[in-house]
Each structure stands twice: as structure tokens, then as C-alpha cells.
PDB file of N, CA and C in Angstrom:
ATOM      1  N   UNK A   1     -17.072  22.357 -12.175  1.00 55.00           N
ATOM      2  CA  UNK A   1     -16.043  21.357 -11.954  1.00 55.00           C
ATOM      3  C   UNK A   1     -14.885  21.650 -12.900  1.00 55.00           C
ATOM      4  N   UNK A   2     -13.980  21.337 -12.385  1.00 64.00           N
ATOM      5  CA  UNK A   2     -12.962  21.859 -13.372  1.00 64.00           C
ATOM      6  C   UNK A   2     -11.783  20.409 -13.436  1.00 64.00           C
ATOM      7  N   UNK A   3     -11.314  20.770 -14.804  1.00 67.00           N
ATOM      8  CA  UNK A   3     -10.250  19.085 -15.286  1.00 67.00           C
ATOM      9  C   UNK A   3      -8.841  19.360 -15.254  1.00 67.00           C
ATOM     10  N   UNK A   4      -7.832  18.992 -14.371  1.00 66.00           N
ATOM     11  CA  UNK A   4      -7.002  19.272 -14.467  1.00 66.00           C
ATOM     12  C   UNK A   4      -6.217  17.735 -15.358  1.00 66.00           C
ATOM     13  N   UNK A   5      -5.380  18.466 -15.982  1.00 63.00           N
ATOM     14  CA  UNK A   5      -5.103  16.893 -16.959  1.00 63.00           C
ATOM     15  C   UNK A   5      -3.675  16.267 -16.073  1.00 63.00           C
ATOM     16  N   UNK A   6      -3.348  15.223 -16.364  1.00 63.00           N
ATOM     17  CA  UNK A   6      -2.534  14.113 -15.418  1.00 63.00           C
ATOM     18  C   UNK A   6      -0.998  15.197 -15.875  1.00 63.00           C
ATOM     19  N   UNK A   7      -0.556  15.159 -14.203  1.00 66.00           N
ATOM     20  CA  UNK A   7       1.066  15.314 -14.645  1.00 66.00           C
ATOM     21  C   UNK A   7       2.001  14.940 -15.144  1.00 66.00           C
ATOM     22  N   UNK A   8       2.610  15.816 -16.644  1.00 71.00           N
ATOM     23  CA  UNK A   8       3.396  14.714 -17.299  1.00 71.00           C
ATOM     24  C   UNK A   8       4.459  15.413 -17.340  1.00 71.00           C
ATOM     25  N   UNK A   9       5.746  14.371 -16.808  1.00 76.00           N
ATOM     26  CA  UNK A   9       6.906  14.920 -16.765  1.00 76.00           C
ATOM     27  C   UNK A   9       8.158  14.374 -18.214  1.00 76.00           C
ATOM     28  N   UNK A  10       9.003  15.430 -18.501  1.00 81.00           N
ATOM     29  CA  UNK A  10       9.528  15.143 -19.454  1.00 81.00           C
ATOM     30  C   UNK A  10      10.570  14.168 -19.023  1.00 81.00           C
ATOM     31  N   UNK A  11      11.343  13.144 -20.245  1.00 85.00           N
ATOM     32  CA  UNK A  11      12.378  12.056 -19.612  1.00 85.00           C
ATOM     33  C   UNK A  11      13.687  12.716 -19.435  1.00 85.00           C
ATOM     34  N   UNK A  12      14.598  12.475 -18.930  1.00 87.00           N
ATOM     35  CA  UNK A  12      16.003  13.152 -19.000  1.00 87.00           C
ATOM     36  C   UNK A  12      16.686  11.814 -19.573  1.00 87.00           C
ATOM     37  N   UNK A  13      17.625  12.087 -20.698  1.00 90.00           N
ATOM     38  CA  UNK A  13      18.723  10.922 -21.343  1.00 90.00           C
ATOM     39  C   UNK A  13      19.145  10.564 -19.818  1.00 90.00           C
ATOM     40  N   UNK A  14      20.071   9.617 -19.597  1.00 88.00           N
ATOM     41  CA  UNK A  14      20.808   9.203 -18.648  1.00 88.00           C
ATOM     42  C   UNK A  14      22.039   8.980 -19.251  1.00 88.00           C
ATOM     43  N   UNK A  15      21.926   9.443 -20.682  1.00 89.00           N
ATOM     44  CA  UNK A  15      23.762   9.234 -21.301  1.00 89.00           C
ATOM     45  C   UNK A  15      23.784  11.180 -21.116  1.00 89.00           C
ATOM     46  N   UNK A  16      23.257  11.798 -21.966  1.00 92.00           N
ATOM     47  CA  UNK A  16      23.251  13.230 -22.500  1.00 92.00           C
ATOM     48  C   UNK A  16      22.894  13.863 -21.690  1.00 92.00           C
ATOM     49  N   UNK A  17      21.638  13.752 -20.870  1.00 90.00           N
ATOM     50  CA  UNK A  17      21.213  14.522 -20.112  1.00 90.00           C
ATOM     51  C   UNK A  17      20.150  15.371 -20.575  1.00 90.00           C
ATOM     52  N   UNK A  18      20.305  15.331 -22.163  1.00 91.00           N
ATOM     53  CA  UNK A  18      19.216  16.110 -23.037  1.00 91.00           C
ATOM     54  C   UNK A  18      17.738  16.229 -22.297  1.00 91.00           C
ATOM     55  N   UNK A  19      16.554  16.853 -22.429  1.00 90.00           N
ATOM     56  CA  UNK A  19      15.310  16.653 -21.825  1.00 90.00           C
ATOM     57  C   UNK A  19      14.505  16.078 -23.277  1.00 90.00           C
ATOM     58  N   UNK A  20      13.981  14.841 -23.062  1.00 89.00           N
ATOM     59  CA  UNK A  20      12.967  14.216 -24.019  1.00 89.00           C
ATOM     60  C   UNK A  20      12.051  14.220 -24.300  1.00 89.00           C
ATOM     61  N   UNK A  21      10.750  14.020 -24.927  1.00 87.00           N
ATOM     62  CA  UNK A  21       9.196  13.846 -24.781  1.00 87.00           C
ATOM     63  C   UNK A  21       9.291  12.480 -23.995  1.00 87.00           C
ATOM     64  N   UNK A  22       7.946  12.676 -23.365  1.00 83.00           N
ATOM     65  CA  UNK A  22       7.683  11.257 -22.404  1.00 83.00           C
ATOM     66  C   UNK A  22       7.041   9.960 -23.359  1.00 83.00           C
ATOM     67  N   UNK A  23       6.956  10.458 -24.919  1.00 86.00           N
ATOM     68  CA  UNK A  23       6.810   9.106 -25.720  1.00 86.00           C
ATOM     69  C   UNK A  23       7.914   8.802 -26.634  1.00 86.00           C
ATOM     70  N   UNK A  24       8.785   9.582 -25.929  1.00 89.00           N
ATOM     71  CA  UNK A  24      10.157   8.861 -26.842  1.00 89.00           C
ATOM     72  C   UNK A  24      10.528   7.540 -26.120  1.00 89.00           C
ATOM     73  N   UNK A  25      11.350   7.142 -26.937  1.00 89.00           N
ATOM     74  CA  UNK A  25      11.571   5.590 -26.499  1.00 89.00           C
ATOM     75  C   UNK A  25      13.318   5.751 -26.215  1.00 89.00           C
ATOM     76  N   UNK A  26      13.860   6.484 -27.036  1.00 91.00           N
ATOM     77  CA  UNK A  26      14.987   6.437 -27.523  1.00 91.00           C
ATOM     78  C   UNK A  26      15.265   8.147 -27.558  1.00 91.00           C
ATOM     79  N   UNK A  27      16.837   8.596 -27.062  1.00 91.00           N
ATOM     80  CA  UNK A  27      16.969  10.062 -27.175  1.00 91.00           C
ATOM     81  C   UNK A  27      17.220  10.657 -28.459  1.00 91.00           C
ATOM     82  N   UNK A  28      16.777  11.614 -28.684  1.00 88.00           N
ATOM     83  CA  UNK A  28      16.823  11.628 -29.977  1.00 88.00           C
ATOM     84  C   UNK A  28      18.414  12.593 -30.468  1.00 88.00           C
ATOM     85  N   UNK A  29      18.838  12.717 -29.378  1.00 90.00           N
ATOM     86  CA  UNK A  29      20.524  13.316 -29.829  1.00 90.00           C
ATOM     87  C   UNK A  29      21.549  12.149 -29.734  1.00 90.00           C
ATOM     88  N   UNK A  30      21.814  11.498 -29.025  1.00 93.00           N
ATOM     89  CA  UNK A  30      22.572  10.741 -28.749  1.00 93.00           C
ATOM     90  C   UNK A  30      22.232   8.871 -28.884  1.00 93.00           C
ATOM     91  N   UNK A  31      20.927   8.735 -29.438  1.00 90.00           N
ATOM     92  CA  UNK A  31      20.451   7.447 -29.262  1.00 90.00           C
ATOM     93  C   UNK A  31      20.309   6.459 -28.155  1.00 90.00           C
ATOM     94  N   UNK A  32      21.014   6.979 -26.926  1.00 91.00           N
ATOM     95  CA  UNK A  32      20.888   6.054 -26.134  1.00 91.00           C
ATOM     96  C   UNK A  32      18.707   5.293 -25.504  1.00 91.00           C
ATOM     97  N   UNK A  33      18.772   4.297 -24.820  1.00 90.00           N
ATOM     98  CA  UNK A  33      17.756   3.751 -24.388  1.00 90.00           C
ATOM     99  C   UNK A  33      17.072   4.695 -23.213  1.00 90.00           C
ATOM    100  N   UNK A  34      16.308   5.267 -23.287  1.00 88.00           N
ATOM    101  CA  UNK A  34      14.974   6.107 -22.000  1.00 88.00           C
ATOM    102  C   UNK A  34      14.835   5.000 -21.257  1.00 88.00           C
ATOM    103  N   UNK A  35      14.654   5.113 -20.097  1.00 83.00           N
ATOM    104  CA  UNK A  35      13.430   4.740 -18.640  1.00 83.00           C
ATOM    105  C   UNK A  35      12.014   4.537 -19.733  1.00 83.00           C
ATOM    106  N   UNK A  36      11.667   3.768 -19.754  1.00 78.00           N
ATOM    107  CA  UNK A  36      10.466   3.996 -19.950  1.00 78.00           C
ATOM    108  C   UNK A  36       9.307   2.347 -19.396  1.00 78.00           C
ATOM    109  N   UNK A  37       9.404   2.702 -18.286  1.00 75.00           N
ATOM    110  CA  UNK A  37       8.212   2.181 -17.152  1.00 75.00           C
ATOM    111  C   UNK A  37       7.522   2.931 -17.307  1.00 75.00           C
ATOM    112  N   UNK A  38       6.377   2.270 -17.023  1.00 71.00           N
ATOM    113  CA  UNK A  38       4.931   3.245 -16.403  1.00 71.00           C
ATOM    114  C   UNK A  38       4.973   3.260 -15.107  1.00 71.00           C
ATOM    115  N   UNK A  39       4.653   4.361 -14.727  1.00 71.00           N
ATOM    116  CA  UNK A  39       5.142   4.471 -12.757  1.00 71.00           C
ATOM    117  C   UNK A  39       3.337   5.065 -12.658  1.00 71.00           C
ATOM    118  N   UNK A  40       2.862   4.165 -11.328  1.00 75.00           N
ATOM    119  CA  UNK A  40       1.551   3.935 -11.267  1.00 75.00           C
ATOM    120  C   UNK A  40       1.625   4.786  -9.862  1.00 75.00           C
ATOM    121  N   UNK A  41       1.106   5.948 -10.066  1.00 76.00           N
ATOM    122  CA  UNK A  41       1.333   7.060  -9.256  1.00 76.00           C
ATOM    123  C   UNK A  41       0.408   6.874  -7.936  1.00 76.00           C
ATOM    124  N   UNK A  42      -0.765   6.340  -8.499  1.00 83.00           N
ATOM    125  CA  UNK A  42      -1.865   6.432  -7.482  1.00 83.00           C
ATOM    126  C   UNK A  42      -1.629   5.407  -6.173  1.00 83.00           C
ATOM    127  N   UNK A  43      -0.968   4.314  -7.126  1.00 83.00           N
ATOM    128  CA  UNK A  43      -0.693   2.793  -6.318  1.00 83.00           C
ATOM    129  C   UNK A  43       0.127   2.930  -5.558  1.00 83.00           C
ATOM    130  N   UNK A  44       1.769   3.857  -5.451  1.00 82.00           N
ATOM    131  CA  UNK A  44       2.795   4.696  -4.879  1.00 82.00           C
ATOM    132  C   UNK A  44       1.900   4.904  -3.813  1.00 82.00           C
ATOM    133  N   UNK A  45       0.878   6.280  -4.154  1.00 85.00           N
ATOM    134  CA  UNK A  45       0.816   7.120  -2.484  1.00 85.00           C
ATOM    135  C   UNK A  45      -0.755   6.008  -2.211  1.00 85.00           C
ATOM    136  N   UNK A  46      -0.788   4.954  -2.635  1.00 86.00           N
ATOM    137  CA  UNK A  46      -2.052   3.955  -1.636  1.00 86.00           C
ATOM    138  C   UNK A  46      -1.061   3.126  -0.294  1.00 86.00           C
ATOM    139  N   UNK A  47       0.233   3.068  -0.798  1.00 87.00           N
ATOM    140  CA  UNK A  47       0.841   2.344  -0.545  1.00 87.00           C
ATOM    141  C   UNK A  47       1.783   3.419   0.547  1.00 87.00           C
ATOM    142  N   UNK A  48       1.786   4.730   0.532  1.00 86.00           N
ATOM    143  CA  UNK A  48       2.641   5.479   1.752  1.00 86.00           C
ATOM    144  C   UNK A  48       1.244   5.939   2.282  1.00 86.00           C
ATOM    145  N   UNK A  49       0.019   5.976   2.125  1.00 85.00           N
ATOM    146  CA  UNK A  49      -1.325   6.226   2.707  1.00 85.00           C
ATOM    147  C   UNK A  49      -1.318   4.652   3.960  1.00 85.00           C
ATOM    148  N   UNK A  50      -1.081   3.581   3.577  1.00 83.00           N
ATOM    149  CA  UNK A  50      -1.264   2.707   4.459  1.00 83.00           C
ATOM    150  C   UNK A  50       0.135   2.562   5.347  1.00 83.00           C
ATOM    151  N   UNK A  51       1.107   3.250   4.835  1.00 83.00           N
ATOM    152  CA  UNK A  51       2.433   2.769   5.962  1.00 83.00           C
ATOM    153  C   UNK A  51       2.188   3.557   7.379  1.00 83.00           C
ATOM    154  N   UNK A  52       1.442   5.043   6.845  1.00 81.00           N
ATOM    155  CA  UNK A  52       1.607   5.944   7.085  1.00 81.00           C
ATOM    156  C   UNK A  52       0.108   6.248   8.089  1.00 81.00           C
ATOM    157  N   UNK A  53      -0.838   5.094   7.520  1.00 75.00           N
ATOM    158  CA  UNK A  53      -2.352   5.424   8.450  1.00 75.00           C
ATOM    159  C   UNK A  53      -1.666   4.691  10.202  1.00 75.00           C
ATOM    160  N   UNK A  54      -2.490   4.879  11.173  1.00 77.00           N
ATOM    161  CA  UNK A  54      -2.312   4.282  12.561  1.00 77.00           C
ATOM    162  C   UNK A  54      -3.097   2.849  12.720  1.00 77.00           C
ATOM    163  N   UNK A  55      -2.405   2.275  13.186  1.00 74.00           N
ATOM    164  CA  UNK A  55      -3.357   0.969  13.540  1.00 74.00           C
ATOM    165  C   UNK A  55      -4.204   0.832  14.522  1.00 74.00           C
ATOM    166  N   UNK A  56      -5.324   0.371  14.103  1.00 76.00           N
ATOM    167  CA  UNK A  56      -6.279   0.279  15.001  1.00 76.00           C
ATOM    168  C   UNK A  56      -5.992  -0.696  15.912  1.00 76.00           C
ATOM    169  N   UNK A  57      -6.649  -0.031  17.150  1.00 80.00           N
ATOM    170  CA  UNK A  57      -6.474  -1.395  18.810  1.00 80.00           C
ATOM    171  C   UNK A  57      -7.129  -2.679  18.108  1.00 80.00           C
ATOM    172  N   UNK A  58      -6.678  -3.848  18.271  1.00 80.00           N
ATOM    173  CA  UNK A  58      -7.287  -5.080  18.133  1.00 80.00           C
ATOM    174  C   UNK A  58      -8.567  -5.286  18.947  1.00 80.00           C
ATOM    175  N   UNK A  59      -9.097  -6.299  18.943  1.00 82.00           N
ATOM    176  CA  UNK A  59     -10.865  -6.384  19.562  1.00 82.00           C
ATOM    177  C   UNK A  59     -10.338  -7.348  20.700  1.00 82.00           C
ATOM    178  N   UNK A  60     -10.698  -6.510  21.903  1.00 83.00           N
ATOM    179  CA  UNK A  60     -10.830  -7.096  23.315  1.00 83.00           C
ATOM    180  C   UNK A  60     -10.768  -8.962  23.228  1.00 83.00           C
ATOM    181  N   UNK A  61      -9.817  -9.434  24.199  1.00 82.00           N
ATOM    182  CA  UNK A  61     -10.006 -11.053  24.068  1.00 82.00           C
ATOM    183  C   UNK A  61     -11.367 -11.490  25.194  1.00 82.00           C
ATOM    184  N   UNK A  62     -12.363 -12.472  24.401  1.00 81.00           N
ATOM    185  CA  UNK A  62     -13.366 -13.038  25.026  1.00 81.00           C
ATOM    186  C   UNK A  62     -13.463 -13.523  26.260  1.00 81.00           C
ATOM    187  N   UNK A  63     -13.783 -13.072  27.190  1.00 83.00           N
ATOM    188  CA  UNK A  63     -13.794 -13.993  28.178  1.00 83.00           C
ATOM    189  C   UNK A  63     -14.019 -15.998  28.563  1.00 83.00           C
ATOM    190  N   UNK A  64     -13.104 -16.088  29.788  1.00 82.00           N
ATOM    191  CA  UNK A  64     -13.323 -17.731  29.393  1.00 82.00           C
ATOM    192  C   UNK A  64     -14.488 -18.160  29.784  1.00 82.00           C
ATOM    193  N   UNK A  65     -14.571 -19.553  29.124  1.00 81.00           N
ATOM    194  CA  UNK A  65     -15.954 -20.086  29.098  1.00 81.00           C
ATOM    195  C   UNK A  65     -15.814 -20.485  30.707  1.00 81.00           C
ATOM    196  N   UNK A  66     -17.531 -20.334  31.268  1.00 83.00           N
ATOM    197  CA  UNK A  66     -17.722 -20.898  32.582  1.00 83.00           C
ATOM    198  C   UNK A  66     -17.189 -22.562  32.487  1.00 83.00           C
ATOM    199  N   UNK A  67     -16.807 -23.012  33.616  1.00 84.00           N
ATOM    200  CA  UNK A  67     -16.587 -24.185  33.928  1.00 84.00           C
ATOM    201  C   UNK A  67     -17.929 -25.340  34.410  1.00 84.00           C
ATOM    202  N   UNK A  68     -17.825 -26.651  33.273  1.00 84.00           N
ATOM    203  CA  UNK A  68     -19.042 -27.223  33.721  1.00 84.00           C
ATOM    204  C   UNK A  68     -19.507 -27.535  34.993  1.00 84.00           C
ATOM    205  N   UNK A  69     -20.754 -27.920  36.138  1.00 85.00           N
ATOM    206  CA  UNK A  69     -20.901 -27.660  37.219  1.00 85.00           C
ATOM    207  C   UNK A  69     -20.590 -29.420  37.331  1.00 85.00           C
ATOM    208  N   UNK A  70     -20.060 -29.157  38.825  1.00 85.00           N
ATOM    209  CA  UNK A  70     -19.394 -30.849  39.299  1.00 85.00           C
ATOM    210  C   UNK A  70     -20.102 -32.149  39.948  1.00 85.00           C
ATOM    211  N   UNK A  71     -20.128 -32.884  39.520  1.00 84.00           N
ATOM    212  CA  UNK A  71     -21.251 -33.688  40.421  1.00 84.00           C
ATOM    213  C   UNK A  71     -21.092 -34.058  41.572  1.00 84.00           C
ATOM    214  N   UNK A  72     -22.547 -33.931  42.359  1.00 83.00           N
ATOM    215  CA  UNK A  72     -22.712 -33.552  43.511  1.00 83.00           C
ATOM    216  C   UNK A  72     -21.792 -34.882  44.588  1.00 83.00           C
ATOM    217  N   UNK A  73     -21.320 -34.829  45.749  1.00 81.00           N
ATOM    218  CA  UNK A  73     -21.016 -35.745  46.360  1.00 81.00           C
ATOM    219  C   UNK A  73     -21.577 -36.488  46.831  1.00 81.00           C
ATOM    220  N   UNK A  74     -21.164 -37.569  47.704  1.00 83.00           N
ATOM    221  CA  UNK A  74     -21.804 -38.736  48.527  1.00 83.00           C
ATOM    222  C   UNK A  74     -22.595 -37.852  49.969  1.00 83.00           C
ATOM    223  N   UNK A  75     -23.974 -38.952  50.094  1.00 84.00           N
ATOM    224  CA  UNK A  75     -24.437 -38.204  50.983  1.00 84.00           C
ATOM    225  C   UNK A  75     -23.598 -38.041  52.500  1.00 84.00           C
ATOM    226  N   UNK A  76     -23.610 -37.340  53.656  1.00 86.00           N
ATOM    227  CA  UNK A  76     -22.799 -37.947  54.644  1.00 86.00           C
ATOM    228  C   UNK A  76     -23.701 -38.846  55.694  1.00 86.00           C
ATOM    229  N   UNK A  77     -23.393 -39.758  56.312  1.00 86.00           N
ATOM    230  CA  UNK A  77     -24.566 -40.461  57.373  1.00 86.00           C
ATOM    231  C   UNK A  77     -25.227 -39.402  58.706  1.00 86.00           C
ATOM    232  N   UNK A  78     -25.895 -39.699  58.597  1.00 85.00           N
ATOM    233  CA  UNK A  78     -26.128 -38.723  59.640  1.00 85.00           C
ATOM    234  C   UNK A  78     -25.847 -39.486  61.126  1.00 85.00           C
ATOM    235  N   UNK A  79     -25.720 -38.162  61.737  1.00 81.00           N
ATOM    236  CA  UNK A  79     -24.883 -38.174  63.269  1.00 81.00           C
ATOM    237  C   UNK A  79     -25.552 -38.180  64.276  1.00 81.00           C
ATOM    238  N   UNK A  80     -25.388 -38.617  65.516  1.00 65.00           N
ATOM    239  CA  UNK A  80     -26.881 -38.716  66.493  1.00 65.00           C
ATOM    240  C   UNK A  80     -25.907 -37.790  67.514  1.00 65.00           C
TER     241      UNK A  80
END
């Protein structure tokens, strides 16, 4: 089995442009403020995994219920 360790990308200033360590907070040429979110990589592609899966057909609609049986009519007289 083999370990590949998590991809870590370096920060870019957004004043300087300098390239940073990803535990700087702050650039270290120019002082300005880093990005520094945690970007939850896995949760990203769970989330283009489900835009992106097909939807399943919905489940057939039940048929209707039988209708109760009617009560019977009047007898007729009988006929000569």
C-alpha cells in the first residue's frame, strides 16, 4: 500500500503576488492579509459527484383501491 500525502498548494499574496507557505497568515514581503480558509476538498467533489450522478426513475404509482361492493336492489315482483 502506498501513502500519498494530501495536496498542498502554496498561497499567492493578492497585493505582491509573491508565492507563500500555506501556514503563513500574513505575506512576508509586503505584509498584506493571505486567503486563509480551509477549503474542504472532499466535500467540493461530494457535492459535483451528486450534481453530476443521474436520477433515478421514481417508484411506479399504486394502483387504485377497488371500489366497495353496492347494495343489492329491491326484489322485482314477479310476472305471470
Amino acid at each position: 500500500m502506498c501513502f500519498r500525502p494530501a495536496e498542498i498548494q502554496m498561497k499567492k499574496c493578492p497585493s505582491c503576488g509573491k508565492a507563500c507557505k500555506p501556514v503563513d497568515k500574513v505575506c512576508s514581503d509586503c505584509g498584506a492579509e493571505l486567503d486563509n480558509t480551509i477549503k474542504d476538498f472532499d466535500a467540493d467533489q461530494a457535492k459535483l459527484d451528486a450534481a453530476a450522478a443521474p436520477k433515478a426513475p421514481g417508484a411506479p404509482q399504486a394502483p387504485g383501491a377497488p371500489k366497495p361492493p353496492s347494495a343489492p336492489g329491491a326484489p322485482k315482483p314477479p310476472t305471470a
